GROMACS .gro file of C-alpha atoms in nm:
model
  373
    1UNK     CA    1   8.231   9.164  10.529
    2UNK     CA    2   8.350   8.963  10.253
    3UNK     CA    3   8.571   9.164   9.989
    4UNK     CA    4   8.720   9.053   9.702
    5UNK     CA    5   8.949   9.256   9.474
    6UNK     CA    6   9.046   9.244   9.136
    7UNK     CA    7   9.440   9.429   9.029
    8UNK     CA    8   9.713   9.387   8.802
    9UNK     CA    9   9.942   9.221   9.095
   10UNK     CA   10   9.949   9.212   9.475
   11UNK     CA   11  10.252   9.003   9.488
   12UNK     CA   12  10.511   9.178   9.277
   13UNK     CA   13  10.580   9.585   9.301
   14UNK     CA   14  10.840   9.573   9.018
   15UNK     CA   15  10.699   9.908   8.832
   16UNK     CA   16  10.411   9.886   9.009
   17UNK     CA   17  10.367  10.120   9.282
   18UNK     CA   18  10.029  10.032   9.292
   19UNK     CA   19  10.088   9.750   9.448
   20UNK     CA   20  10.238   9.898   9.775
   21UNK     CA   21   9.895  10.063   9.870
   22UNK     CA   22   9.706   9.753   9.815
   23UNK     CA   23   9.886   9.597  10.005
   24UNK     CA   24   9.838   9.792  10.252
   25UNK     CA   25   9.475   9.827  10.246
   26UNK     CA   26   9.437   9.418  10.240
   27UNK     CA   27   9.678   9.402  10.568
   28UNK     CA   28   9.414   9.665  10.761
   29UNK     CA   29   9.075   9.474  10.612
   30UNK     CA   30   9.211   9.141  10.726
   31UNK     CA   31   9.343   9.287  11.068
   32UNK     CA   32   9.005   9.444  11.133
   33UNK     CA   33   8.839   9.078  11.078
   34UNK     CA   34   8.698   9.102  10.706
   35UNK     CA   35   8.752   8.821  10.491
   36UNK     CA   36   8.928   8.875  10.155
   37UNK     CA   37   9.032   8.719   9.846
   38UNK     CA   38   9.295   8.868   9.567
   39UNK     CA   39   9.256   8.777   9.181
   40UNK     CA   40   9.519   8.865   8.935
   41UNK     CA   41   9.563   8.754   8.592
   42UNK     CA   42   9.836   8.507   8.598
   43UNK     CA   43  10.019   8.687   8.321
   44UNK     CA   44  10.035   9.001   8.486
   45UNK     CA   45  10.321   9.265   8.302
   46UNK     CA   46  10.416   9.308   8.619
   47UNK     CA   47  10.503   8.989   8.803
   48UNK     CA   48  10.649   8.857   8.471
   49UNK     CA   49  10.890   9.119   8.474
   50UNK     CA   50  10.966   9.066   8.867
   51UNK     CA   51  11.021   8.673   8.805
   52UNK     CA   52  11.239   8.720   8.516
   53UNK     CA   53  11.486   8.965   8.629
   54UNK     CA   54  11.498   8.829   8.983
   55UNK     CA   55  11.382   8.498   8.942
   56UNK     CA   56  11.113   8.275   9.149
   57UNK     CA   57  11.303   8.397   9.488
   58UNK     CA   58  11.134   8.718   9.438
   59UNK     CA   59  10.763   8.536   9.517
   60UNK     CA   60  10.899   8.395   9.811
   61UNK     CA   61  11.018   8.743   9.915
   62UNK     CA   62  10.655   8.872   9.925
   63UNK     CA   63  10.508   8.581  10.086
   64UNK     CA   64  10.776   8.595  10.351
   65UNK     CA   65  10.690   8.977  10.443
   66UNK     CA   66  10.312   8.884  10.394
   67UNK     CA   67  10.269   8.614  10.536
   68UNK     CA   68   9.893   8.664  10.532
   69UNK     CA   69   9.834   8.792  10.159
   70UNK     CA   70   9.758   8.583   9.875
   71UNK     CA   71   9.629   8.598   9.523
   72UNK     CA   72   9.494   8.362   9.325
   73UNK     CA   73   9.556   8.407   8.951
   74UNK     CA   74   9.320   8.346   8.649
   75UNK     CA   75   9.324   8.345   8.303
   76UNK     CA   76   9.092   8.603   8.188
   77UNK     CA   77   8.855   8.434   7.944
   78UNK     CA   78   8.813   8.131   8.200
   79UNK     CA   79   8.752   8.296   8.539
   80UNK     CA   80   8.444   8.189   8.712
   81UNK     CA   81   8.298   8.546   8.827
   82UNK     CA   82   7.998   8.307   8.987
   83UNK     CA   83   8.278   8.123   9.217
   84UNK     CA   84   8.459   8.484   9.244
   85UNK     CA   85   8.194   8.668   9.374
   86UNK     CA   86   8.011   8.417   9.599
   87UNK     CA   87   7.928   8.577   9.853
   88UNK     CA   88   8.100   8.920   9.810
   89UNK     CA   89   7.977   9.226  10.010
   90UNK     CA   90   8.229   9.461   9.874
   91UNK     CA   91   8.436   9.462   9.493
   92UNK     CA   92   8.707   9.658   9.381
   93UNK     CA   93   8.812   9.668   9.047
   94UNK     CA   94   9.160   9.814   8.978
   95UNK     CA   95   9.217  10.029   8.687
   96UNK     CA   96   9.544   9.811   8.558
   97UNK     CA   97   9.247   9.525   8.503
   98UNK     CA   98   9.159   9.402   8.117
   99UNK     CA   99   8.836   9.644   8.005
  100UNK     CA  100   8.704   9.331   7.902
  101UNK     CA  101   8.655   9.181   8.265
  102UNK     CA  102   8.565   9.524   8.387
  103UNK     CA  103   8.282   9.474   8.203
  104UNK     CA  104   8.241   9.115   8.298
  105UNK     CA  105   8.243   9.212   8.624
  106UNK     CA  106   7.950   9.484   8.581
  107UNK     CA  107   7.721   9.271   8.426
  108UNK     CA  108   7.771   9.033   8.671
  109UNK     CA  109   7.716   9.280   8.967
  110UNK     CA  110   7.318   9.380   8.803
  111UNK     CA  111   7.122   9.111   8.946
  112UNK     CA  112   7.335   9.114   9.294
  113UNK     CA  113   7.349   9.312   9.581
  114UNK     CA  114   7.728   9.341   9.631
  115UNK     CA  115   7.890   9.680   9.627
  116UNK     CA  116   8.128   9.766   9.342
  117UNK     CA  117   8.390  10.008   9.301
  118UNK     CA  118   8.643  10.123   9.037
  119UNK     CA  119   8.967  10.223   9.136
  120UNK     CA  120   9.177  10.455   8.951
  121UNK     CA  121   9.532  10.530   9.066
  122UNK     CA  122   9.679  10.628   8.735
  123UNK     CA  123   9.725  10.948   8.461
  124UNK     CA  124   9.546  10.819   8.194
  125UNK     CA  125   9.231  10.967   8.238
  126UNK     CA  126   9.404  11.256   8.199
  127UNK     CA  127   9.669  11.170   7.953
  128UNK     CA  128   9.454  10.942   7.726
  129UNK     CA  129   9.077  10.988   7.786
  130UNK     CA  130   9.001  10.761   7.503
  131UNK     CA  131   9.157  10.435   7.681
  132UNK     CA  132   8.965  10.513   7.973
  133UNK     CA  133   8.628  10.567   7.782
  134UNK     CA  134   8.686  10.230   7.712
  135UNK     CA  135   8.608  10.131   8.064
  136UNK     CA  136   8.189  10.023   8.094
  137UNK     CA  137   8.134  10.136   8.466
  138UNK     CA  138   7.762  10.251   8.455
  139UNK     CA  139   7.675   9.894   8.663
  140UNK     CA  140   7.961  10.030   8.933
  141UNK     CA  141   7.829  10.207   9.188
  142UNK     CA  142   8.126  10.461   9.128
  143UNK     CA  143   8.464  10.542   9.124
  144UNK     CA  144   8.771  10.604   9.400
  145UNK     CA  145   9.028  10.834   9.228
  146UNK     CA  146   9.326  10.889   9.394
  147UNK     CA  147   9.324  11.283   9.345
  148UNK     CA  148   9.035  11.534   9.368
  149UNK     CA  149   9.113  11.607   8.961
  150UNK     CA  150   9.073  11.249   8.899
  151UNK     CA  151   8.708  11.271   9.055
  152UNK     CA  152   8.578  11.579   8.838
  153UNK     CA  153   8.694  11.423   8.526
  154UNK     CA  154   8.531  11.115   8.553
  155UNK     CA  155   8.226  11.300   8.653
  156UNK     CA  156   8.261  11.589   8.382
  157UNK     CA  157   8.330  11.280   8.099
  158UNK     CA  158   8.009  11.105   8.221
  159UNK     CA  159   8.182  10.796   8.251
  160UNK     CA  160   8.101  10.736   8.603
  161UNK     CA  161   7.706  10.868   8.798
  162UNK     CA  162   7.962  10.879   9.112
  163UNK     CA  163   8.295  10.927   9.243
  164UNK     CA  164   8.528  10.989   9.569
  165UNK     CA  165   8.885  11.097   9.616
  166UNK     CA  166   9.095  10.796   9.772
  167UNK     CA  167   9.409  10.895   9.812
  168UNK     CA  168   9.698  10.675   9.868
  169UNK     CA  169   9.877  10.629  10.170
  170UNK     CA  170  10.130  10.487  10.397
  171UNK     CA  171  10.121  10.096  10.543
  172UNK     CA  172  10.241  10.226  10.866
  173UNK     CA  173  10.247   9.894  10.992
  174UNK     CA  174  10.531   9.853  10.783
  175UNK     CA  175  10.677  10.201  10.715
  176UNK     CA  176  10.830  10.396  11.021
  177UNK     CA  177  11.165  10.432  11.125
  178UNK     CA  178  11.426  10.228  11.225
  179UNK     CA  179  11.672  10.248  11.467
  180UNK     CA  180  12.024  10.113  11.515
  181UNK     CA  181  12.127  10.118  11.158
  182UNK     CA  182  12.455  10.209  11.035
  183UNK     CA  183  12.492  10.502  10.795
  184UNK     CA  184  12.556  10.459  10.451
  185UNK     CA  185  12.542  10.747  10.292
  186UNK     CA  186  12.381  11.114  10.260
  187UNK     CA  187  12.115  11.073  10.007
  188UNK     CA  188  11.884  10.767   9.864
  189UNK     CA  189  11.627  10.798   9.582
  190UNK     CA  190  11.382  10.474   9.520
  191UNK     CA  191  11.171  10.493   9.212
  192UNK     CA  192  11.178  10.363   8.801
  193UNK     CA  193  11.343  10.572   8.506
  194UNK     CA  194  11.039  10.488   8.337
  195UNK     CA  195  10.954  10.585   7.980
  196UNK     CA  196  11.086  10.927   8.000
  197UNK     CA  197  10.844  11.120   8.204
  198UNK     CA  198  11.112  11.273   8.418
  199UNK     CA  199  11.433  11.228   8.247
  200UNK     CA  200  11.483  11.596   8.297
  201UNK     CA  201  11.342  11.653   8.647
  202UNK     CA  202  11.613  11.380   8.727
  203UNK     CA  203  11.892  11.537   8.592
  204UNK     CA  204  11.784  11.879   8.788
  205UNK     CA  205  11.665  11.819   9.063
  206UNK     CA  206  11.855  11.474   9.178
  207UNK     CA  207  12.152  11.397   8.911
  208UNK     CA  208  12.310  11.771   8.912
  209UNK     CA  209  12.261  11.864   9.226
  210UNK     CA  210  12.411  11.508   9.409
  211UNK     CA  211  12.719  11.610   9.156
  212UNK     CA  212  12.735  11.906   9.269
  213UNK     CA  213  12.767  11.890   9.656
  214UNK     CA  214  12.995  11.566   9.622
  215UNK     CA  215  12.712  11.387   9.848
  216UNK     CA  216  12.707  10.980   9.855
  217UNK     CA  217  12.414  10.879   9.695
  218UNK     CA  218  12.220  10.584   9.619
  219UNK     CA  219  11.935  10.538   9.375
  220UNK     CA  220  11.737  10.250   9.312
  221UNK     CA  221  11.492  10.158   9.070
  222UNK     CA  222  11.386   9.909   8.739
  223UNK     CA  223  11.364  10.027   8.351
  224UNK     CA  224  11.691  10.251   8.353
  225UNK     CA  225  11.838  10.234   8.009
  226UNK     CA  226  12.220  10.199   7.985
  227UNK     CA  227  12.257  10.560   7.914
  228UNK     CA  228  12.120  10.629   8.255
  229UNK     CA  229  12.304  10.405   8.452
  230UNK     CA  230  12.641  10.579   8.290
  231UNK     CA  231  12.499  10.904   8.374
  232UNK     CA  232  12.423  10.769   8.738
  233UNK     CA  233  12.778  10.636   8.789
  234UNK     CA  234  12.913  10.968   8.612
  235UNK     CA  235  12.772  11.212   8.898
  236UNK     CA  236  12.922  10.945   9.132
  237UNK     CA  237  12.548  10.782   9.254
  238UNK     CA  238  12.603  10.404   9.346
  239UNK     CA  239  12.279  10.269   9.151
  240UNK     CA  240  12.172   9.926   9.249
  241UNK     CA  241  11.885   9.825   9.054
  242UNK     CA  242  11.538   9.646   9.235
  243UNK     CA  243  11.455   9.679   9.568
  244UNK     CA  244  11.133   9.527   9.698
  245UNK     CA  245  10.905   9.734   9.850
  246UNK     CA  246  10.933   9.586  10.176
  247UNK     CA  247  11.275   9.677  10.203
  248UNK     CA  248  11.242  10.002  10.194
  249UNK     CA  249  11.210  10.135  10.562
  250UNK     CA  250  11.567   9.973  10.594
  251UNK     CA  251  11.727  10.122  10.294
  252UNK     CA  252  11.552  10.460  10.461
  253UNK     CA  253  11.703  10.415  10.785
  254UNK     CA  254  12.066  10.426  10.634
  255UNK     CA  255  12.042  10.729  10.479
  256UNK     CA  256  12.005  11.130  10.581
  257UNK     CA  257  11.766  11.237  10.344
  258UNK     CA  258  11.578  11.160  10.047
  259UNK     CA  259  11.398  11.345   9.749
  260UNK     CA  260  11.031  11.334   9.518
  261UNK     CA  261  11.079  11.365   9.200
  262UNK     CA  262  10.689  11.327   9.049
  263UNK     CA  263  10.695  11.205   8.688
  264UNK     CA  264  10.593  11.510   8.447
  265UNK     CA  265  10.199  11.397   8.331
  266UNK     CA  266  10.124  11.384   8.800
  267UNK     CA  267  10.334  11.752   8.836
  268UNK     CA  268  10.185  11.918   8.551
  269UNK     CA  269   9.809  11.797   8.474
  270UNK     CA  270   9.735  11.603   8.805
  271UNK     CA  271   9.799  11.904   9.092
  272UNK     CA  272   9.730  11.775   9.458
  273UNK     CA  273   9.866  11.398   9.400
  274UNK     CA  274  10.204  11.315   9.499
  275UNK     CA  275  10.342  10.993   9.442
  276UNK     CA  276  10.263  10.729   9.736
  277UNK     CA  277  10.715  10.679   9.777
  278UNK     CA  278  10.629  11.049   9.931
  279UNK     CA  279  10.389  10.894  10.210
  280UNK     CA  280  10.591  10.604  10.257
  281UNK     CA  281  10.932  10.865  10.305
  282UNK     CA  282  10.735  11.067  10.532
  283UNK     CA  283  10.620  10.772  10.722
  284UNK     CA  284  10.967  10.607  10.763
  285UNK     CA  285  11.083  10.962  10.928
  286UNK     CA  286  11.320  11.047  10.623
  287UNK     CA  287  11.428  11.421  10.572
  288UNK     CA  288  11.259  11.507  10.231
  289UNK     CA  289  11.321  11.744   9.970
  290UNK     CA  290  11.074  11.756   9.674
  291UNK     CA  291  11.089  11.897   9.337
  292UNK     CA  292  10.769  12.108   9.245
  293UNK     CA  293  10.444  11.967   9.252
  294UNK     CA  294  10.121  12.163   9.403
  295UNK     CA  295   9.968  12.025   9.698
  296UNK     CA  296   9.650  12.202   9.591
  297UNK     CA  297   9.464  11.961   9.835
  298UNK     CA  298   9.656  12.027  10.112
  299UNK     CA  299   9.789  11.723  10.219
  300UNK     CA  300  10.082  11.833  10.422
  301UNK     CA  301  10.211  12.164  10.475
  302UNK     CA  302  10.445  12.181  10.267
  303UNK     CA  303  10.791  12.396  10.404
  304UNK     CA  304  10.697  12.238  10.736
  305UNK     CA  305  10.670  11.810  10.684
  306UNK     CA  306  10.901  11.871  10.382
  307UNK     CA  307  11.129  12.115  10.171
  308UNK     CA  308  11.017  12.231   9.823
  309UNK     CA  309  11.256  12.313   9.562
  310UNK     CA  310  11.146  12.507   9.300
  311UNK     CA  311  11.465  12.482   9.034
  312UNK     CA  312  11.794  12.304   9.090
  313UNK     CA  313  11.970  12.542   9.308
  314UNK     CA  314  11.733  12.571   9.540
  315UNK     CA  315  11.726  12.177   9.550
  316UNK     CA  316  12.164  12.180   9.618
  317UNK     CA  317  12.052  12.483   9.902
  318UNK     CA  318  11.813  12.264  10.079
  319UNK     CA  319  12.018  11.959  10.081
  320UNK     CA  320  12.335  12.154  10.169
  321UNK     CA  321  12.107  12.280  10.494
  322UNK     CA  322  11.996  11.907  10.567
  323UNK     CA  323  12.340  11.757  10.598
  324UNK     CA  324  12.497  12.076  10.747
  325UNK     CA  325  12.181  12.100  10.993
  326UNK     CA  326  12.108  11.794  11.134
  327UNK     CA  327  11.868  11.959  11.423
  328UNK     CA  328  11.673  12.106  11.153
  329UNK     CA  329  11.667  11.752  10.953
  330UNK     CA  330  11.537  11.530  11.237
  331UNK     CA  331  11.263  11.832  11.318
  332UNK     CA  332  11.117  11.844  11.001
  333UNK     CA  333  11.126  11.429  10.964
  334UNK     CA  334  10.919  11.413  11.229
  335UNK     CA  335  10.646  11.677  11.165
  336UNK     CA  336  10.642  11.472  10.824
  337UNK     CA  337  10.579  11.167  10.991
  338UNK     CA  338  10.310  11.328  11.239
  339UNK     CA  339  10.163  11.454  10.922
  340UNK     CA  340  10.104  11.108  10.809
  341UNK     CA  341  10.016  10.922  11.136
  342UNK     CA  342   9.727  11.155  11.152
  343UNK     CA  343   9.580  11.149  10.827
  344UNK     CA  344   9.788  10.942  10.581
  345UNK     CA  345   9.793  10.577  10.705
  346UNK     CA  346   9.603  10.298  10.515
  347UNK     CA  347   9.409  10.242  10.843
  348UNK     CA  348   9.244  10.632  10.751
  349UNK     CA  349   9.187  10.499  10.411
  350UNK     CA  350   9.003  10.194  10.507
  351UNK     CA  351   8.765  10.367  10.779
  352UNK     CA  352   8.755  10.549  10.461
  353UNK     CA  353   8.594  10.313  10.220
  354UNK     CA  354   8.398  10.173  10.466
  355UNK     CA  355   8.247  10.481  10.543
  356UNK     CA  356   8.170  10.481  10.189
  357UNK     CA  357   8.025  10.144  10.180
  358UNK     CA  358   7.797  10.187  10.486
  359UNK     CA  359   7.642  10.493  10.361
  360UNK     CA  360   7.535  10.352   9.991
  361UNK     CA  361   7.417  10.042  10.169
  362UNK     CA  362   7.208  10.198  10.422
  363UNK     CA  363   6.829  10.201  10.399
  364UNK     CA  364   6.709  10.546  10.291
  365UNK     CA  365   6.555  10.765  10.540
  366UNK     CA  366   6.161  10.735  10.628
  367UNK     CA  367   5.937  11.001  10.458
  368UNK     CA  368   5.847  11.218  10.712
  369UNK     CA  369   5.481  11.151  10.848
  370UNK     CA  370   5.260  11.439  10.753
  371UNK     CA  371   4.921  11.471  11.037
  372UNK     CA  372   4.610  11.484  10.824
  373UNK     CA  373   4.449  11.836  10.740
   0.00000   0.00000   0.00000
């Protein structure tokens, strides 16, 4: 098929997690033989950001580790959807994209016979319905939420006639262990400070706790205010600022364990999604110790593929056992990884949405024939 795909940025992850799965997904479609082509708006928040902070070197990072994903990128008011589309057999739409072309895009999809999707990977319906009422989606033919909740809103707020859970998962292409690497330390954390959504859930159930047990830690991560940094180097955590996604297996692979820490909106309103560093941790073969979030669509088994710490002590008791237990550690890493070879991988999600595809674009079933009377 030809797909074509429409998101905020497929070449920069800086605060944009998103990213990582999309990748992903494009690296199984074009392995499997599908043609594809990438838009993004060529002021994205996102890439801006990356480029500024880290300069053009950053670009040449992803095109180095992807050496077969591109984007081309538009200004909104002047992109051709007639040269976009030509020829499409499948469109996604990413929620990050400008309502305006969301709407574009549907008009343009009425007279064609191209499937089209909406893809929502955020809180928002959740957090603020009324930005996502904004979206026009009746010419889609439906939405793929990344959480079972995400699904029964957008069906219970009429804004979409259908939707499917599409969870997130693990490029395991990319993410899986490494060997050979020497240790530097007991404990790494990736992921953004990020306008105060777990400020608190840090300080329990990461901050305290590394304090604590006197473990050597390393966080890294984009939007930490000074204040945060000071508190980081005050609990004695060595933080060192971006790392690009496709660095991470590495930074993994030098460390004993590592810890989830979901932002407070995905804990508390959005039970059964975890955040996609999760499948990429489990993936790698990293120890894991999460902070509490319900995995109310049983995902993994949670105990088993990871430890769950319910309140800070029982987060310094379970890291305590990792480093102290090191037989225990390397079990449970790799019933988390098992866990996620057999049903987390991007390959899963792809048979996944082509599953999807196949059965809306299948001709309907002949009536049966009824004999005369």
């Amino acid at each position: 098929m030809h797909i074509v795909l429409f998101c905020h940025s497929l070449v920069s992850c800086w605060n944009h997690g998103n990213a990582h799965f999309l990748r992903g997904v494009c690296q199984e479609l074009l392995l499997r033989g599908h043609s594809l082509q990438v838009y993004e708006p060529q002021d994205s928040w996102s890439r801006t950001q990356m480029v500024a902070e880290q300069g053009p070197s950053s670009l040449e990072g992803f095109r180095q580790a992807y050496p077969r994903l591109r984007s081309h990128l538009y200004e909104p008011a002047r992109l051709d959807l007639d040269r976009a589309l030509a020829g499409a057999d499948l469109v996604l739409v990413h929620e990050w994209s400008d309502p305006a072309l969301v709407k574009r895009i549907g008009r343009h999809r009425r007279d064609r016979r191209y499937r089209l999707f909406f893809h929502d990977t955020h809180h928002r319906s959740r957090t603020d319905p009324k930005a996502m009422s904004a979206y026009a989606l009746e010419d889609y033919d439906g939405v793929l939420a990344f959480g079972e909740v995400i699904r029964e809103l957008y069906l219970a707020q009429g804004w979409a006639h259908r939707a499917w859970t599409w969870h997130e998962a693990a490029d395991a292409r990319r993410f899986h262990p490494i060997a050979g690497l020497p240790r530097a330390g007991d404990l790494i954390w990736i992921g953004n400070w990020g306008d105060e959504e777990r400020t608190a859930e840090l300080e329990e159930f990461l901050l305290q706790p590394v304090a604590d047990l006197h473990l050597s830690a390393r966080v890294h991560g984009v939007r930490y205010p000074p204040e945060a940094v000071g508190r980081l180097r005050a609990c004695g955590i060595d933080y060192r600022g971006w790392l690009p996604n496709h660095a991470v297996p590495r930074a993994f692979a030098r460390f004993g364990c590592t810890v989830h820490v979901p932002r407070r909106p995905y804990a508390r309103q959005l039970p059964g999604i975890p955040t996609i560093r999760m499948f990429e941790a489990l993936a790698c073969g990293i120890p894991l110790v999460s902070a509490p979030w319900s995995d109310s669509e049983h995902l993994f088994h949670p105990g088993s593929d990871y430890l769950v710490a319910r309140d800070g002590a029982q987060m310094r008791q379970h890291l305590r056992a990792l480093k102290n237990d090191p037989a225990m550690a390397r079990e449970m890493a790799a019933r988390g990884r098992a866990t996620v070879l057999a049903r987390h991988t991007c390959a899963h999600r792809v048979d996944q949405l082509l599953a999807i595809h196949q059965a809306l674009s299948a001709p309907p079933p002949n009536p049966p024939v009824r004999s005369p009377a």
